[in-house]
């Protein structure tokens, strides 16, 4: 009887030992460099925005090209800093390798992204930036001066050089839109824009319904309005729809930053003559590629350092730890169909 019990106990210990050896082997295989996944989380301003869906496509392309990279695509349902803070907290517990974020606020997220960096997580902001102390790098889609200037030029041309204009932006704290609006206001001080008057700036929070209501509000409270500039892909669609619904096509022009796939109908209706954007797939691809370079220790967060962005070449960090991709492209009736198929 005793012997039987002893044998059983020995068998159990053996079994446990075997199991734990098994576990160790698994861990060793990972540490030996074999297929251990790098997890890169892309945290966007909000889910359900076509611009970020396109950036996600780019992130997946980078992951596939690099190999061994898993992309976790996430974001709050509405563009708030609080929602992103909650998400980052959970990504810290999940011990992801990098966070690639389009920030809903330049400063409010800094304490949490600093915490992530202290835990060894690389933080790259893209599109809408974080303050420098809260990230390793900011990847801008293009030069802010160019983006701001372009939008004033398009609006001025469409209204024949004179008249009231208004801005329908995304959320009031968005780093990127606020940067571009700052440039637009400066550009309007130039003598050639003396007859163009910015009468209002409103915020639709990158939500279709709120943006639509804000656009209707602009049209009704400013009967002399000649153009709405929406530096947001959500806002520009909503403003175009508002102009059409109020029977103002040809009287009020909409321009700004949009996705060709979402704007084709409004270009054809005449509510929009021209708008601009960069390639959002490339932006998501480059940000994800750069994040992986930091994870692999191949990139450094210092002024003058170059960071590879894969098929797009390399970018150089300036003193603020920022880098930019190429100039925005302009879309109109002549080329919209060709690009509407892409993004
Ligand atoms: C919206 C977002 C995004 C911005 C584009 C142009 O989709 O606000 O941050 O870059 O518009």
mmCIF file of C-alpha atoms and ligand atoms in Angstrom:
data_model
loop_
_atom_site.group_PDB
_atom_site.id
_atom_site.type_symbol
_atom_site.label_atom_id
_atom_site.label_comp_id
_atom_site.label_asym_id
_atom_site.label_seq_id
_atom_site.Cartn_x
_atom_site.Cartn_y
_atom_site.Cartn_z
ATOM 1 C CA UNK A 1 0.000 0.000 0.000
ATOM 2 C CA UNK A 2 2.727 2.381 1.084
ATOM 3 C CA UNK A 3 4.782 1.536 -1.968
ATOM 4 C CA UNK A 4 1.810 2.165 -4.243
ATOM 5 C CA UNK A 5 1.280 5.649 -2.703
ATOM 6 C CA UNK A 6 4.946 6.464 -3.078
ATOM 7 C CA UNK A 7 4.909 5.396 -6.691
ATOM 8 C CA UNK A 8 1.849 7.548 -7.355
ATOM 9 C CA UNK A 9 3.476 10.538 -5.666
ATOM 10 C CA UNK A 10 6.642 10.008 -7.678
ATOM 11 C CA UNK A 11 4.596 9.806 -10.850
ATOM 12 C CA UNK A 12 2.807 13.054 -9.944
ATOM 13 C CA UNK A 13 6.094 14.839 -9.262
ATOM 14 C CA UNK A 14 7.434 13.503 -12.525
ATOM 15 C CA UNK A 15 4.397 14.743 -14.330
ATOM 16 C CA UNK A 16 4.726 18.204 -12.794
ATOM 17 C CA UNK A 17 8.409 18.289 -13.562
ATOM 18 C CA UNK A 18 7.620 17.320 -17.109
ATOM 19 C CA UNK A 19 5.013 20.026 -17.387
ATOM 20 C CA UNK A 20 7.281 22.695 -16.018
ATOM 21 C CA UNK A 21 10.097 21.561 -18.293
ATOM 22 C CA UNK A 22 7.663 21.913 -21.118
ATOM 23 C CA UNK A 23 6.848 25.464 -20.031
ATOM 24 C CA UNK A 24 10.521 26.340 -19.751
ATOM 25 C CA UNK A 25 11.202 24.982 -23.179
ATOM 26 C CA UNK A 26 8.497 27.216 -24.586
ATOM 27 C CA UNK A 27 9.938 30.264 -22.878
ATOM 28 C CA UNK A 28 13.426 29.359 -24.039
ATOM 29 C CA UNK A 29 12.295 29.049 -27.605
ATOM 30 C CA UNK A 30 11.037 32.641 -27.417
ATOM 31 C CA UNK A 31 14.155 33.961 -25.757
ATOM 32 C CA UNK A 32 16.304 32.141 -28.310
ATOM 33 C CA UNK A 33 14.981 34.623 -30.821
ATOM 34 C CA UNK A 34 12.657 32.303 -32.696
ATOM 35 C CA UNK A 35 9.108 33.496 -33.278
ATOM 36 C CA UNK A 36 8.618 36.020 -30.484
ATOM 37 C CA UNK A 37 6.084 38.622 -31.629
ATOM 38 C CA UNK A 38 6.670 42.346 -31.299
ATOM 39 C CA UNK A 39 3.366 43.938 -30.314
ATOM 40 C CA UNK A 40 2.769 47.451 -31.615
ATOM 41 C CA UNK A 41 -0.445 49.162 -30.521
ATOM 42 C CA UNK A 42 -1.869 51.829 -32.804
ATOM 43 C CA UNK A 43 -4.038 54.133 -30.668
ATOM 44 C CA UNK A 44 -6.116 56.431 -32.857
ATOM 45 C CA UNK A 45 -8.138 59.539 -31.987
ATOM 46 C CA UNK A 46 -11.372 57.565 -32.320
ATOM 47 C CA UNK A 47 -12.654 54.423 -33.965
ATOM 48 C CA UNK A 48 -14.902 54.558 -37.009
ATOM 49 C CA UNK A 49 -12.894 57.264 -38.780
ATOM 50 C CA UNK A 50 -11.968 56.272 -42.371
ATOM 51 C CA UNK A 51 -8.704 58.190 -42.123
ATOM 52 C CA UNK A 52 -7.509 55.951 -39.288
ATOM 53 C CA UNK A 53 -8.860 52.825 -40.970
ATOM 54 C CA UNK A 54 -6.501 53.690 -43.829
ATOM 55 C CA UNK A 55 -3.629 54.282 -41.367
ATOM 56 C CA UNK A 56 -4.423 50.834 -39.917
ATOM 57 C CA UNK A 57 -4.082 49.310 -43.397
ATOM 58 C CA UNK A 58 -0.637 50.911 -43.581
ATOM 59 C CA UNK A 59 0.282 49.601 -40.123
ATOM 60 C CA UNK A 60 -0.640 46.066 -41.189
ATOM 61 C CA UNK A 61 1.439 46.463 -44.334
ATOM 62 C CA UNK A 62 4.485 47.451 -42.251
ATOM 63 C CA UNK A 63 3.911 44.519 -39.862
ATOM 64 C CA UNK A 64 3.724 42.077 -42.754
ATOM 65 C CA UNK A 65 6.850 43.456 -44.365
ATOM 66 C CA UNK A 66 8.860 43.370 -41.119
ATOM 67 C CA UNK A 67 7.559 39.978 -40.001
ATOM 68 C CA UNK A 68 6.959 38.913 -36.395
ATOM 69 C CA UNK A 69 4.997 42.070 -35.647
ATOM 70 C CA UNK A 70 1.439 42.082 -34.357
ATOM 71 C CA UNK A 71 -0.579 45.295 -34.685
ATOM 72 C CA UNK A 72 -3.157 46.005 -31.989
ATOM 73 C CA UNK A 73 -5.524 48.608 -33.456
ATOM 74 C CA UNK A 74 -7.470 50.505 -30.819
ATOM 75 C CA UNK A 75 -8.962 53.851 -29.812
ATOM 76 C CA UNK A 76 -11.863 55.380 -27.897
ATOM 77 C CA UNK A 77 -15.325 55.678 -29.465
ATOM 78 C CA UNK A 78 -15.182 59.474 -29.294
ATOM 79 C CA UNK A 79 -11.948 61.500 -29.548
ATOM 80 C CA UNK A 80 -11.132 62.231 -25.909
ATOM 81 C CA UNK A 81 -7.854 62.258 -24.009
ATOM 82 C CA UNK A 82 -9.566 60.399 -21.134
ATOM 83 C CA UNK A 83 -10.513 57.529 -23.417
ATOM 84 C CA UNK A 84 -6.951 57.264 -24.702
ATOM 85 C CA UNK A 85 -5.516 57.368 -21.154
ATOM 86 C CA UNK A 86 -7.665 54.385 -20.190
ATOM 87 C CA UNK A 87 -6.516 52.477 -23.260
ATOM 88 C CA UNK A 88 -2.836 53.238 -22.641
ATOM 89 C CA UNK A 89 -3.173 52.085 -19.033
ATOM 90 C CA UNK A 90 -4.396 48.745 -20.285
ATOM 91 C CA UNK A 91 -1.654 48.543 -22.949
ATOM 92 C CA UNK A 92 0.931 49.113 -20.197
ATOM 93 C CA UNK A 93 -0.478 46.123 -18.276
ATOM 94 C CA UNK A 94 -0.417 44.070 -21.467
ATOM 95 C CA UNK A 95 3.293 44.991 -21.794
ATOM 96 C CA UNK A 96 3.115 45.895 -25.476
ATOM 97 C CA UNK A 97 6.431 46.819 -27.089
ATOM 98 C CA UNK A 98 5.367 50.104 -28.648
ATOM 99 C CA UNK A 99 2.480 52.550 -28.789
ATOM 100 C CA UNK A 100 1.872 54.530 -31.958
ATOM 101 C CA UNK A 101 -0.629 57.253 -31.101
ATOM 102 C CA UNK A 102 -2.545 60.077 -32.760
ATOM 103 C CA UNK A 103 -3.145 62.165 -29.648
ATOM 104 C CA UNK A 104 -6.376 63.884 -28.666
ATOM 105 C CA UNK A 105 -4.417 66.347 -26.526
ATOM 106 C CA UNK A 106 -0.726 67.293 -26.609
ATOM 107 C CA UNK A 107 -0.307 67.488 -22.820
ATOM 108 C CA UNK A 108 -3.056 65.585 -20.987
ATOM 109 C CA UNK A 109 -1.626 62.227 -22.110
ATOM 110 C CA UNK A 110 1.979 62.965 -21.181
ATOM 111 C CA UNK A 111 1.931 61.486 -17.629
ATOM 112 C CA UNK A 112 0.562 58.164 -18.890
ATOM 113 C CA UNK A 113 2.859 57.923 -21.927
ATOM 114 C CA UNK A 114 5.801 58.810 -19.664
ATOM 115 C CA UNK A 115 4.774 55.900 -17.443
ATOM 116 C CA UNK A 116 4.704 53.670 -20.535
ATOM 117 C CA UNK A 117 8.199 54.794 -21.539
ATOM 118 C CA UNK A 118 9.494 54.181 -18.006
ATOM 119 C CA UNK A 119 8.280 50.580 -18.405
ATOM 120 C CA UNK A 120 10.318 50.230 -21.585
ATOM 121 C CA UNK A 121 7.461 50.792 -24.041
ATOM 122 C CA UNK A 122 8.445 52.929 -27.043
ATOM 123 C CA UNK A 123 6.012 55.770 -27.735
ATOM 124 C CA UNK A 124 5.719 57.326 -31.175
ATOM 125 C CA UNK A 125 3.073 59.940 -31.894
ATOM 126 C CA UNK A 126 1.917 60.390 -35.450
ATOM 127 C CA UNK A 127 -0.640 62.626 -37.171
ATOM 128 C CA UNK A 128 -1.675 64.517 -34.006
ATOM 129 C CA UNK A 129 1.352 64.918 -31.768
ATOM 130 C CA UNK A 130 2.224 64.566 -28.112
ATOM 131 C CA UNK A 131 4.429 67.114 -26.348
ATOM 132 C CA UNK A 132 8.095 66.174 -26.747
ATOM 133 C CA UNK A 133 8.578 64.826 -23.211
ATOM 134 C CA UNK A 134 5.751 62.349 -23.740
ATOM 135 C CA UNK A 135 7.153 60.435 -26.708
ATOM 136 C CA UNK A 136 10.277 59.287 -28.521
ATOM 137 C CA UNK A 137 9.259 60.767 -31.873
ATOM 138 C CA UNK A 138 6.434 62.634 -33.635
ATOM 139 C CA UNK A 139 5.784 61.788 -37.272
ATOM 140 C CA UNK A 140 3.972 64.594 -39.076
ATOM 141 C CA UNK A 141 2.191 63.790 -42.317
ATOM 142 C CA UNK A 142 3.716 66.854 -43.934
ATOM 143 C CA UNK A 143 4.992 70.303 -43.093
ATOM 144 C CA UNK A 144 2.391 72.235 -41.009
ATOM 145 C CA UNK A 145 3.099 75.498 -42.816
ATOM 146 C CA UNK A 146 2.355 73.859 -46.174
ATOM 147 C CA UNK A 147 -0.853 72.262 -44.897
ATOM 148 C CA UNK A 148 -2.185 75.519 -43.424
ATOM 149 C CA UNK A 149 -1.201 77.647 -46.418
ATOM 150 C CA UNK A 150 -2.688 75.216 -48.915
ATOM 151 C CA UNK A 151 -6.111 75.367 -47.282
ATOM 152 C CA UNK A 152 -6.219 79.193 -47.293
ATOM 153 C CA UNK A 153 -5.094 79.206 -50.947
ATOM 154 C CA UNK A 154 -7.824 76.761 -51.978
ATOM 155 C CA UNK A 155 -10.567 78.676 -50.131
ATOM 156 C CA UNK A 156 -9.410 82.046 -51.473
ATOM 157 C CA UNK A 157 -9.348 80.775 -55.043
ATOM 158 C CA UNK A 158 -12.838 79.280 -54.768
ATOM 159 C CA UNK A 159 -14.425 82.477 -53.437
ATOM 160 C CA UNK A 160 -12.704 84.707 -55.992
ATOM 161 C CA UNK A 161 -10.299 86.339 -53.580
ATOM 162 C CA UNK A 162 -12.739 88.014 -51.176
ATOM 163 C CA UNK A 163 -15.393 87.131 -48.604
ATOM 164 C CA UNK A 164 -16.197 85.582 -45.244
ATOM 165 C CA UNK A 165 -14.858 82.143 -44.421
ATOM 166 C CA UNK A 166 -15.196 79.874 -41.382
ATOM 167 C CA UNK A 167 -13.344 76.852 -40.037
ATOM 168 C CA UNK A 168 -15.052 73.629 -38.959
ATOM 169 C CA UNK A 169 -12.398 71.737 -37.025
ATOM 170 C CA UNK A 170 -12.147 68.401 -35.206
ATOM 171 C CA UNK A 171 -11.872 68.483 -31.384
ATOM 172 C CA UNK A 172 -10.787 71.688 -29.660
ATOM 173 C CA UNK A 173 -7.653 70.105 -28.162
ATOM 174 C CA UNK A 174 -6.399 68.264 -31.265
ATOM 175 C CA UNK A 175 -2.706 69.051 -31.697
ATOM 176 C CA UNK A 176 -2.670 68.779 -35.484
ATOM 177 C CA UNK A 177 -5.778 70.827 -36.284
ATOM 178 C CA UNK A 178 -4.770 73.543 -33.801
ATOM 179 C CA UNK A 179 -1.340 73.740 -35.391
ATOM 180 C CA UNK A 180 -2.830 74.128 -38.874
ATOM 181 C CA UNK A 181 -5.433 76.672 -37.700
ATOM 182 C CA UNK A 182 -2.585 78.705 -36.155
ATOM 183 C CA UNK A 183 -0.806 78.693 -39.529
ATOM 184 C CA UNK A 184 -4.039 79.606 -41.368
ATOM 185 C CA UNK A 185 -4.588 82.627 -39.122
ATOM 186 C CA UNK A 186 -1.017 83.816 -39.702
ATOM 187 C CA UNK A 187 -1.316 83.324 -43.475
ATOM 188 C CA UNK A 188 -4.522 85.394 -43.504
ATOM 189 C CA UNK A 189 -2.524 88.358 -42.175
ATOM 190 C CA UNK A 190 -0.646 88.533 -45.502
ATOM 191 C CA UNK A 191 -1.702 91.441 -47.775
ATOM 192 C CA UNK A 192 -2.979 89.187 -50.582
ATOM 193 C CA UNK A 193 -5.648 87.860 -48.190
ATOM 194 C CA UNK A 194 -6.755 91.267 -46.926
ATOM 195 C CA UNK A 195 -10.276 90.731 -48.291
ATOM 196 C CA UNK A 196 -10.686 87.235 -46.828
ATOM 197 C CA UNK A 197 -12.207 87.335 -43.362
ATOM 198 C CA UNK A 198 -12.285 84.426 -40.915
ATOM 199 C CA UNK A 199 -15.593 84.943 -39.088
ATOM 200 C CA UNK A 200 -15.798 81.784 -36.921
ATOM 201 C CA UNK A 201 -14.017 78.604 -35.847
ATOM 202 C CA UNK A 202 -16.214 75.770 -34.573
ATOM 203 C CA UNK A 203 -15.536 72.189 -33.465
ATOM 204 C CA UNK A 204 -17.354 69.044 -34.619
ATOM 205 C CA UNK A 205 -15.150 66.649 -32.590
ATOM 206 C CA UNK A 206 -14.591 64.381 -35.613
ATOM 207 C CA UNK A 207 -18.147 63.122 -35.071
ATOM 208 C CA UNK A 208 -20.350 63.206 -38.176
ATOM 209 C CA UNK A 209 -23.523 64.357 -36.430
ATOM 210 C CA UNK A 210 -21.898 67.076 -34.312
ATOM 211 C CA UNK A 211 -19.857 68.298 -37.311
ATOM 212 C CA UNK A 212 -23.042 68.451 -39.410
ATOM 213 C CA UNK A 213 -24.888 70.443 -36.733
ATOM 214 C CA UNK A 214 -21.965 72.850 -36.381
ATOM 215 C CA UNK A 215 -21.817 73.330 -40.167
ATOM 216 C CA UNK A 216 -25.565 74.053 -40.345
ATOM 217 C CA UNK A 217 -25.082 76.529 -37.477
ATOM 218 C CA UNK A 218 -22.329 78.326 -39.416
ATOM 219 C CA UNK A 219 -24.449 78.557 -42.568
ATOM 220 C CA UNK A 220 -27.465 79.910 -40.722
ATOM 221 C CA UNK A 221 -25.677 82.390 -38.472
ATOM 222 C CA UNK A 222 -23.403 83.758 -41.212
ATOM 223 C CA UNK A 223 -25.581 84.406 -44.266
ATOM 224 C CA UNK A 224 -22.649 85.998 -46.110
ATOM 225 C CA UNK A 225 -20.398 83.016 -45.627
ATOM 226 C CA UNK A 226 -18.602 82.000 -48.807
ATOM 227 C CA UNK A 227 -16.445 79.078 -47.730
ATOM 228 C CA UNK A 228 -16.006 76.540 -44.963
ATOM 229 C CA UNK A 229 -12.540 75.124 -44.437
ATOM 230 C CA UNK A 230 -12.671 71.766 -42.636
ATOM 231 C CA UNK A 231 -9.145 70.560 -41.797
ATOM 232 C CA UNK A 232 -10.578 67.166 -40.866
ATOM 233 C CA UNK A 233 -11.750 64.279 -43.027
ATOM 234 C CA UNK A 234 -14.891 63.896 -40.876
ATOM 235 C CA UNK A 235 -15.709 67.606 -40.858
ATOM 236 C CA UNK A 236 -15.286 68.135 -44.589
ATOM 237 C CA UNK A 237 -17.848 65.425 -45.418
ATOM 238 C CA UNK A 238 -20.333 66.832 -42.880
ATOM 239 C CA UNK A 239 -19.867 70.414 -44.120
ATOM 240 C CA UNK A 240 -20.380 69.322 -47.745
ATOM 241 C CA UNK A 241 -23.597 67.561 -46.803
ATOM 242 C CA UNK A 242 -24.805 70.618 -44.852
ATOM 243 C CA UNK A 243 -24.157 72.894 -47.843
ATOM 244 C CA UNK A 244 -26.071 70.540 -50.132
ATOM 245 C CA UNK A 245 -28.971 70.152 -47.666
ATOM 246 C CA UNK A 246 -29.274 73.929 -47.276
ATOM 247 C CA UNK A 247 -29.321 74.324 -51.088
ATOM 248 C CA UNK A 248 -26.165 76.390 -51.016
ATOM 249 C CA UNK A 249 -24.079 74.505 -53.594
ATOM 250 C CA UNK A 250 -22.374 77.140 -55.754
ATOM 251 C CA UNK A 251 -22.888 79.803 -53.086
ATOM 252 C CA UNK A 252 -20.814 78.341 -50.250
ATOM 253 C CA UNK A 253 -17.728 76.271 -51.063
ATOM 254 C CA UNK A 254 -16.262 73.628 -48.852
ATOM 255 C CA UNK A 255 -12.578 72.771 -48.819
ATOM 256 C CA UNK A 256 -9.958 71.411 -46.429
ATOM 257 C CA UNK A 257 -8.605 67.925 -45.841
ATOM 258 C CA UNK A 258 -10.584 64.911 -47.013
ATOM 259 C CA UNK A 259 -10.386 61.346 -48.219
ATOM 260 C CA UNK A 260 -11.011 61.000 -51.969
ATOM 261 C CA UNK A 261 -13.131 57.894 -51.295
ATOM 262 C CA UNK A 262 -15.463 59.912 -49.035
ATOM 263 C CA UNK A 263 -15.449 63.099 -51.116
ATOM 264 C CA UNK A 264 -16.084 61.930 -54.675
ATOM 265 C CA UNK A 265 -19.860 62.597 -54.522
ATOM 266 C CA UNK A 266 -19.395 66.085 -53.088
ATOM 267 C CA UNK A 267 -16.838 67.005 -55.749
ATOM 268 C CA UNK A 268 -19.281 65.877 -58.413
ATOM 269 C CA UNK A 269 -22.159 67.856 -56.838
ATOM 270 C CA UNK A 270 -20.039 71.019 -56.955
ATOM 271 C CA UNK A 271 -20.097 71.596 -53.174
ATOM 272 C CA UNK A 272 -16.350 70.997 -53.225
ATOM 273 C CA UNK A 273 -14.022 72.101 -56.005
ATOM 274 C CA UNK A 274 -10.713 71.122 -54.486
ATOM 275 C CA UNK A 275 -9.383 69.647 -51.278
ATOM 276 C CA UNK A 276 -6.090 68.188 -50.107
ATOM 277 C CA UNK A 277 -4.665 65.274 -48.145
ATOM 278 C CA UNK A 278 -1.546 63.146 -47.852
ATOM 279 C CA UNK A 279 -1.615 59.367 -48.139
ATOM 280 C CA UNK A 280 -2.983 58.051 -44.799
ATOM 281 C CA UNK A 281 -1.888 54.482 -45.617
ATOM 282 C CA UNK A 282 1.709 55.672 -45.984
ATOM 283 C CA UNK A 283 1.437 57.620 -42.725
ATOM 284 C CA UNK A 284 0.283 54.556 -40.746
ATOM 285 C CA UNK A 285 2.892 52.413 -42.463
ATOM 286 C CA UNK A 286 5.735 54.842 -41.699
ATOM 287 C CA UNK A 287 4.721 55.363 -38.055
ATOM 288 C CA UNK A 288 4.546 51.609 -37.447
ATOM 289 C CA UNK A 289 7.819 50.972 -39.245
ATOM 290 C CA UNK A 290 9.526 53.705 -37.189
ATOM 291 C CA UNK A 291 8.084 52.293 -33.935
ATOM 292 C CA UNK A 292 9.611 48.918 -34.725
ATOM 293 C CA UNK A 293 12.979 50.586 -35.380
ATOM 294 C CA UNK A 294 12.853 52.022 -31.834
ATOM 295 C CA UNK A 295 11.831 48.646 -30.389
ATOM 296 C CA UNK A 296 14.762 46.975 -32.142
ATOM 297 C CA UNK A 297 17.168 49.651 -30.868
ATOM 298 C CA UNK A 298 17.895 50.831 -34.400
ATOM 299 C CA UNK A 299 16.594 54.366 -33.836
ATOM 300 C CA UNK A 300 17.426 57.020 -31.302
ATOM 301 C CA UNK A 301 15.334 59.911 -29.993
ATOM 302 C CA UNK A 302 17.776 62.722 -30.632
ATOM 303 C CA UNK A 303 18.013 65.748 -32.907
ATOM 304 C CA UNK A 304 19.587 64.942 -36.258
ATOM 305 C CA UNK A 305 19.051 61.168 -35.910
ATOM 306 C CA UNK A 306 17.663 59.362 -38.929
ATOM 307 C CA UNK A 307 14.895 56.796 -38.651
ATOM 308 C CA UNK A 308 14.081 54.281 -41.370
ATOM 309 C CA UNK A 309 10.502 54.322 -42.624
ATOM 310 C CA UNK A 310 10.855 51.285 -44.848
ATOM 311 C CA UNK A 311 9.725 51.681 -48.464
ATOM 312 C CA UNK A 312 9.408 55.452 -47.891
ATOM 313 C CA UNK A 313 13.115 55.882 -47.143
ATOM 314 C CA UNK A 314 14.194 57.633 -43.978
ATOM 315 C CA UNK A 315 13.251 60.701 -41.972
ATOM 316 C CA UNK A 316 15.413 62.961 -39.815
ATOM 317 C CA UNK A 317 14.392 64.150 -36.368
ATOM 318 C CA UNK A 318 14.534 67.898 -35.720
ATOM 319 C CA UNK A 319 15.299 69.563 -32.376
ATOM 320 C CA UNK A 320 11.713 68.918 -31.240
ATOM 321 C CA UNK A 321 12.028 65.208 -32.080
ATOM 322 C CA UNK A 322 9.700 65.620 -35.059
ATOM 323 C CA UNK A 323 9.934 64.447 -38.640
ATOM 324 C CA UNK A 324 7.632 64.859 -41.641
ATOM 325 C CA UNK A 325 6.672 62.934 -44.752
ATOM 326 C CA UNK A 326 5.950 64.552 -48.146
ATOM 327 C CA UNK A 327 3.723 67.449 -49.245
ATOM 328 C CA UNK A 328 -0.078 67.094 -49.392
ATOM 329 C CA UNK A 329 -1.716 66.334 -52.726
ATOM 330 C CA UNK A 330 -4.670 68.185 -54.233
ATOM 331 C CA UNK A 331 -7.832 66.468 -55.491
ATOM 332 C CA UNK A 332 -10.528 67.763 -57.815
ATOM 333 C CA UNK A 333 -12.956 66.517 -60.460
ATOM 334 C CA UNK A 334 -10.068 65.551 -62.741
ATOM 335 C CA UNK A 335 -8.391 63.011 -60.442
ATOM 336 C CA UNK A 336 -10.889 62.119 -57.705
ATOM 337 C CA UNK A 337 -12.070 58.820 -59.217
ATOM 338 C CA UNK A 338 -8.550 57.484 -59.568
ATOM 339 C CA UNK A 339 -7.704 58.143 -55.904
ATOM 340 C CA UNK A 340 -11.127 57.266 -54.504
ATOM 341 C CA UNK A 341 -10.189 53.629 -55.132
ATOM 342 C CA UNK A 342 -7.123 53.909 -52.882
ATOM 343 C CA UNK A 343 -8.188 55.765 -49.719
HETATM 344 C C1 LIG B 1 -9.312 63.492 -39.316
HETATM 345 C C2 LIG B 1 -8.477 63.441 -38.071
HETATM 346 C C3 LIG B 1 -6.998 63.334 -38.377
HETATM 347 C C4 LIG B 1 -6.584 64.336 -39.445
HETATM 348 C C5 LIG B 1 -7.424 64.169 -40.663
HETATM 349 C C6 LIG B 1 -7.065 65.171 -41.747
HETATM 350 O O1 LIG B 1 -9.490 62.220 -39.829
HETATM 351 O O2 LIG B 1 -8.735 64.576 -37.317
HETATM 352 O O3 LIG B 1 -6.266 63.549 -37.207
HETATM 353 O O4 LIG B 1 -5.226 64.220 -39.769
HETATM 354 O O5 LIG B 1 -8.786 64.356 -40.305
#
